[in-house]
């Protein structure tokens, strides 16, 4: 692992990188509006469930598989799309994957195909030579940070409260990333049903700040 490779990945996952992650709440906007999430403690529990039982864990496994040179990316991308639990979830992962790939292509000059976000990131990061668990942990941290900021903006919470929530999620992130690095495709499964329902119900909200 080199510092240059780590900085490159950090740049790709930065809020300043034009992947548009800030525009998506992953259904959290509906959960807040409906009263499921109204405090920092509830926000922490919601995100922890998404990380350990929902899309966080699934995406981390997809990312880990995409990092492996022997993986067929077209098949993996098709699986990732099939795993999207709702129309908004599909839009979320494809839009972010497209934006990530287009920007990396503009920076590196190499062609990038449109793929779901975790698959697109794994494909781009193959040449960085970073440990799989490290890449997965940074990806999950960026994902959790996006959800925390959505909570800070919409609950609303103070910035310090939000940072405390994110810090408390670090052990969860590290564990999910480590598990995903060793997991095969057959380990993919989701149990965060409330989060999936929130994403579906978000589609019907009359007033929305976030795209999902």
PDB file of C-alpha atoms in Angstrom, residues 52-193:
ATOM      1  CA  UNK A  52     -24.792  -4.387   9.347  1.00  0.00           C
ATOM      2  CA  UNK A  53     -28.052  -5.739   7.910  1.00  0.00           C
ATOM      3  CA  UNK A  54     -28.810  -3.671   4.810  1.00  0.00           C
ATOM      4  CA  UNK A  55     -27.265  -1.995   1.812  1.00  0.00           C
ATOM      5  CA  UNK A  56     -24.049  -1.139   3.653  1.00  0.00           C
ATOM      6  CA  UNK A  57     -23.112  -4.772   4.114  1.00  0.00           C
ATOM      7  CA  UNK A  58     -24.330  -5.772   0.647  1.00  0.00           C
ATOM      8  CA  UNK A  59     -22.402  -2.973  -1.047  1.00  0.00           C
ATOM      9  CA  UNK A  60     -19.263  -3.796   0.908  1.00  0.00           C
ATOM     10  CA  UNK A  61     -19.378  -7.393  -0.338  1.00  0.00           C
ATOM     11  CA  UNK A  62     -20.012  -6.248  -3.911  1.00  0.00           C
ATOM     12  CA  UNK A  63     -17.098  -3.829  -3.614  1.00  0.00           C
ATOM     13  CA  UNK A  64     -14.810  -6.548  -2.257  1.00  0.00           C
ATOM     14  CA  UNK A  65     -15.731  -8.814  -5.152  1.00  0.00           C
ATOM     15  CA  UNK A  66     -15.189  -6.028  -7.705  1.00  0.00           C
ATOM     16  CA  UNK A  67     -11.670  -5.487  -6.380  1.00  0.00           C
ATOM     17  CA  UNK A  68     -10.685  -9.033  -7.311  1.00  0.00           C
ATOM     18  CA  UNK A  69      -9.139  -9.274 -10.817  1.00  0.00           C
ATOM     19  CA  UNK A  70     -10.826 -12.593 -11.559  1.00  0.00           C
ATOM     20  CA  UNK A  71     -14.340 -11.218 -11.031  1.00  0.00           C
ATOM     21  CA  UNK A  72     -16.528 -10.696 -14.104  1.00  0.00           C
ATOM     22  CA  UNK A  73     -17.620  -7.091 -13.627  1.00  0.00           C
ATOM     23  CA  UNK A  74     -20.565  -7.317 -16.032  1.00  0.00           C
ATOM     24  CA  UNK A  75     -22.082 -10.197 -14.065  1.00  0.00           C
ATOM     25  CA  UNK A  76     -21.411  -8.454 -10.772  1.00  0.00           C
ATOM     26  CA  UNK A  77     -22.976  -5.215 -12.029  1.00  0.00           C
ATOM     27  CA  UNK A  78     -26.088  -7.113 -13.104  1.00  0.00           C
ATOM     28  CA  UNK A  79     -26.324  -8.705  -9.660  1.00  0.00           C
ATOM     29  CA  UNK A  80     -25.915  -5.344  -7.953  1.00  0.00           C
ATOM     30  CA  UNK A  81     -28.776  -3.905  -9.989  1.00  0.00           C
ATOM     31  CA  UNK A  82     -30.982  -6.896  -9.217  1.00  0.00           C
ATOM     32  CA  UNK A  83     -30.329  -6.416  -5.502  1.00  0.00           C
ATOM     33  CA  UNK A  84     -31.701  -2.849  -5.482  1.00  0.00           C
ATOM     34  CA  UNK A  85     -34.793  -3.025  -3.287  1.00  0.00           C
ATOM     35  CA  UNK A  86     -36.683  -0.186  -4.966  1.00  0.00           C
ATOM     36  CA  UNK A  87     -36.660   2.143  -7.949  1.00  0.00           C
ATOM     37  CA  UNK A  88     -34.994   4.879  -5.934  1.00  0.00           C
ATOM     38  CA  UNK A  89     -32.287   2.542  -4.697  1.00  0.00           C
ATOM     39  CA  UNK A  90     -31.525   1.593  -8.298  1.00  0.00           C
ATOM     40  CA  UNK A  91     -31.374   5.249  -9.339  1.00  0.00           C
ATOM     41  CA  UNK A  92     -29.140   6.020  -6.354  1.00  0.00           C
ATOM     42  CA  UNK A  93     -26.528   3.378  -7.085  1.00  0.00           C
ATOM     43  CA  UNK A  94     -26.509   3.859 -10.869  1.00  0.00           C
ATOM     44  CA  UNK A  95     -26.366   7.653 -10.776  1.00  0.00           C
ATOM     45  CA  UNK A  96     -23.508   7.671  -8.283  1.00  0.00           C
ATOM     46  CA  UNK A  97     -21.688   4.928 -10.164  1.00  0.00           C
ATOM     47  CA  UNK A  98     -22.065   6.841 -13.422  1.00  0.00           C
ATOM     48  CA  UNK A  99     -20.815  10.104 -11.896  1.00  0.00           C
ATOM     49  CA  UNK A 100     -17.873   8.371 -10.222  1.00  0.00           C
ATOM     50  CA  UNK A 101     -16.865   6.555 -13.394  1.00  0.00           C
ATOM     51  CA  UNK A 102     -17.160   9.605 -15.624  1.00  0.00           C
ATOM     52  CA  UNK A 103     -15.034  11.748 -13.339  1.00  0.00           C
ATOM     53  CA  UNK A 104     -12.358   9.084 -12.879  1.00  0.00           C
ATOM     54  CA  UNK A 105     -12.314   8.574 -16.649  1.00  0.00           C
ATOM     55  CA  UNK A 106     -11.817  12.312 -17.159  1.00  0.00           C
ATOM     56  CA  UNK A 107      -8.941  12.310 -14.666  1.00  0.00           C
ATOM     57  CA  UNK A 108      -7.202   9.154 -15.858  1.00  0.00           C
ATOM     58  CA  UNK A 109      -8.112   8.959 -19.539  1.00  0.00           C
ATOM     59  CA  UNK A 110      -9.318   5.374 -19.264  1.00  0.00           C
ATOM     60  CA  UNK A 111     -12.800   4.295 -20.280  1.00  0.00           C
ATOM     61  CA  UNK A 112     -15.237   3.540 -17.500  1.00  0.00           C
ATOM     62  CA  UNK A 113     -18.513   1.655 -17.979  1.00  0.00           C
ATOM     63  CA  UNK A 114     -21.673   2.668 -16.138  1.00  0.00           C
ATOM     64  CA  UNK A 115     -22.012   0.304 -13.177  1.00  0.00           C
ATOM     65  CA  UNK A 116     -23.627   0.434  -9.734  1.00  0.00           C
ATOM     66  CA  UNK A 117     -21.623   2.551  -7.325  1.00  0.00           C
ATOM     67  CA  UNK A 118     -19.787  -0.135  -5.282  1.00  0.00           C
ATOM     68  CA  UNK A 119     -18.918  -2.104  -8.422  1.00  0.00           C
ATOM     69  CA  UNK A 120     -17.704   1.025 -10.215  1.00  0.00           C
ATOM     70  CA  UNK A 121     -15.523   1.953  -7.246  1.00  0.00           C
ATOM     71  CA  UNK A 122     -14.083  -1.550  -6.957  1.00  0.00           C
ATOM     72  CA  UNK A 123     -13.291  -1.657 -10.664  1.00  0.00           C
ATOM     73  CA  UNK A 124     -11.534   1.714 -10.502  1.00  0.00           C
ATOM     74  CA  UNK A 125      -9.629   0.815  -7.326  1.00  0.00           C
ATOM     75  CA  UNK A 126      -8.262  -2.522  -8.576  1.00  0.00           C
ATOM     76  CA  UNK A 127      -4.987  -0.950  -9.679  1.00  0.00           C
ATOM     77  CA  UNK A 128      -4.424   0.918  -6.399  1.00  0.00           C
ATOM     78  CA  UNK A 129      -3.140  -2.173  -4.616  1.00  0.00           C
ATOM     79  CA  UNK A 130      -4.935  -1.360  -1.369  1.00  0.00           C
ATOM     80  CA  UNK A 131      -6.133  -4.048   1.063  1.00  0.00           C
ATOM     81  CA  UNK A 132      -9.744  -5.026   0.424  1.00  0.00           C
ATOM     82  CA  UNK A 133     -10.812  -4.378   4.012  1.00  0.00           C
ATOM     83  CA  UNK A 134      -9.220  -0.912   3.898  1.00  0.00           C
ATOM     84  CA  UNK A 135     -11.101   0.043   0.728  1.00  0.00           C
ATOM     85  CA  UNK A 136     -14.365  -1.321   2.129  1.00  0.00           C
ATOM     86  CA  UNK A 137     -13.913   0.544   5.415  1.00  0.00           C
ATOM     87  CA  UNK A 138     -13.315   3.866   3.678  1.00  0.00           C
ATOM     88  CA  UNK A 139     -16.310   3.262   1.395  1.00  0.00           C
ATOM     89  CA  UNK A 140     -18.571   2.476   4.362  1.00  0.00           C
ATOM     90  CA  UNK A 141     -17.254   5.486   6.250  1.00  0.00           C
ATOM     91  CA  UNK A 142     -18.143   7.753   3.337  1.00  0.00           C
ATOM     92  CA  UNK A 143     -21.591   6.136   3.094  1.00  0.00           C
ATOM     93  CA  UNK A 144     -22.241   6.527   6.825  1.00  0.00           C
ATOM     94  CA  UNK A 145     -20.980  10.108   6.735  1.00  0.00           C
ATOM     95  CA  UNK A 146     -23.462  10.936   3.967  1.00  0.00           C
ATOM     96  CA  UNK A 147     -26.344   9.551   6.033  1.00  0.00           C
ATOM     97  CA  UNK A 148     -25.156  11.367   9.158  1.00  0.00           C
ATOM     98  CA  UNK A 149     -25.075  14.661   7.266  1.00  0.00           C
ATOM     99  CA  UNK A 150     -28.582  13.995   5.957  1.00  0.00           C
ATOM    100  CA  UNK A 151     -29.679  13.566   9.564  1.00  0.00           C
ATOM    101  CA  UNK A 152     -27.859  16.700  10.675  1.00  0.00           C
ATOM    102  CA  UNK A 153     -29.617  18.708   7.972  1.00  0.00           C
ATOM    103  CA  UNK A 154     -33.108  17.248   8.250  1.00  0.00           C
ATOM    104  CA  UNK A 155     -33.718  16.134  11.889  1.00  0.00           C
ATOM    105  CA  UNK A 156     -32.012  18.607  12.504  1.00  0.00           C
ATOM    106  CA  UNK A 157     -28.988  17.903  14.701  1.00  0.00           C
ATOM    107  CA  UNK A 158     -25.932  19.925  15.627  1.00  0.00           C
ATOM    108  CA  UNK A 159     -22.683  19.267  13.796  1.00  0.00           C
ATOM    109  CA  UNK A 160     -21.041  18.023  16.998  1.00  0.00           C
ATOM    110  CA  UNK A 161     -23.887  15.567  17.576  1.00  0.00           C
ATOM    111  CA  UNK A 162     -23.487  14.343  14.028  1.00  0.00           C
ATOM    112  CA  UNK A 163     -19.759  13.819  14.427  1.00  0.00           C
ATOM    113  CA  UNK A 164     -20.361  11.927  17.655  1.00  0.00           C
ATOM    114  CA  UNK A 165     -22.748   9.604  15.817  1.00  0.00           C
ATOM    115  CA  UNK A 166     -20.193   8.988  13.073  1.00  0.00           C
ATOM    116  CA  UNK A 167     -17.412   8.315  15.592  1.00  0.00           C
ATOM    117  CA  UNK A 168     -19.619   5.819  17.427  1.00  0.00           C
ATOM    118  CA  UNK A 169     -20.148   3.959  14.154  1.00  0.00           C
ATOM    119  CA  UNK A 170     -16.422   3.403  13.538  1.00  0.00           C
ATOM    120  CA  UNK A 171     -16.294  -0.044  15.220  1.00  0.00           C
ATOM    121  CA  UNK A 172     -19.337  -1.133  13.201  1.00  0.00           C
ATOM    122  CA  UNK A 173     -17.735   0.064   9.972  1.00  0.00           C
ATOM    123  CA  UNK A 174     -14.484  -1.752  10.673  1.00  0.00           C
ATOM    124  CA  UNK A 175     -16.251  -5.016  11.507  1.00  0.00           C
ATOM    125  CA  UNK A 176     -18.509  -4.949   8.443  1.00  0.00           C
ATOM    126  CA  UNK A 177     -15.539  -4.112   6.208  1.00  0.00           C
ATOM    127  CA  UNK A 178     -13.463  -6.963   7.634  1.00  0.00           C
ATOM    128  CA  UNK A 179     -16.323  -9.435   7.209  1.00  0.00           C
ATOM    129  CA  UNK A 180     -17.002  -8.261   3.647  1.00  0.00           C
ATOM    130  CA  UNK A 181     -13.357  -8.701   2.665  1.00  0.00           C
ATOM    131  CA  UNK A 182     -13.625 -12.425   3.417  1.00  0.00           C
ATOM    132  CA  UNK A 183     -17.192 -13.006   2.236  1.00  0.00           C
ATOM    133  CA  UNK A 184     -18.306 -14.538  -1.020  1.00  0.00           C
ATOM    134  CA  UNK A 185     -21.298 -13.571  -3.131  1.00  0.00           C
ATOM    135  CA  UNK A 186     -23.346 -16.251  -1.378  1.00  0.00           C
ATOM    136  CA  UNK A 187     -23.037 -14.262   1.856  1.00  0.00           C
ATOM    137  CA  UNK A 188     -25.074 -11.372   0.474  1.00  0.00           C
ATOM    138  CA  UNK A 189     -28.398 -10.917   2.237  1.00  0.00           C
ATOM    139  CA  UNK A 190     -30.454  -8.083   3.665  1.00  0.00           C
ATOM    140  CA  UNK A 191     -32.544  -7.781   6.813  1.00  0.00           C
ATOM    141  CA  UNK A 192     -32.999  -4.004   7.066  1.00  0.00           C
ATOM    142  CA  UNK A 193     -36.626  -4.135   5.970  1.00  0.00           C
TER     143      UNK A 193
END
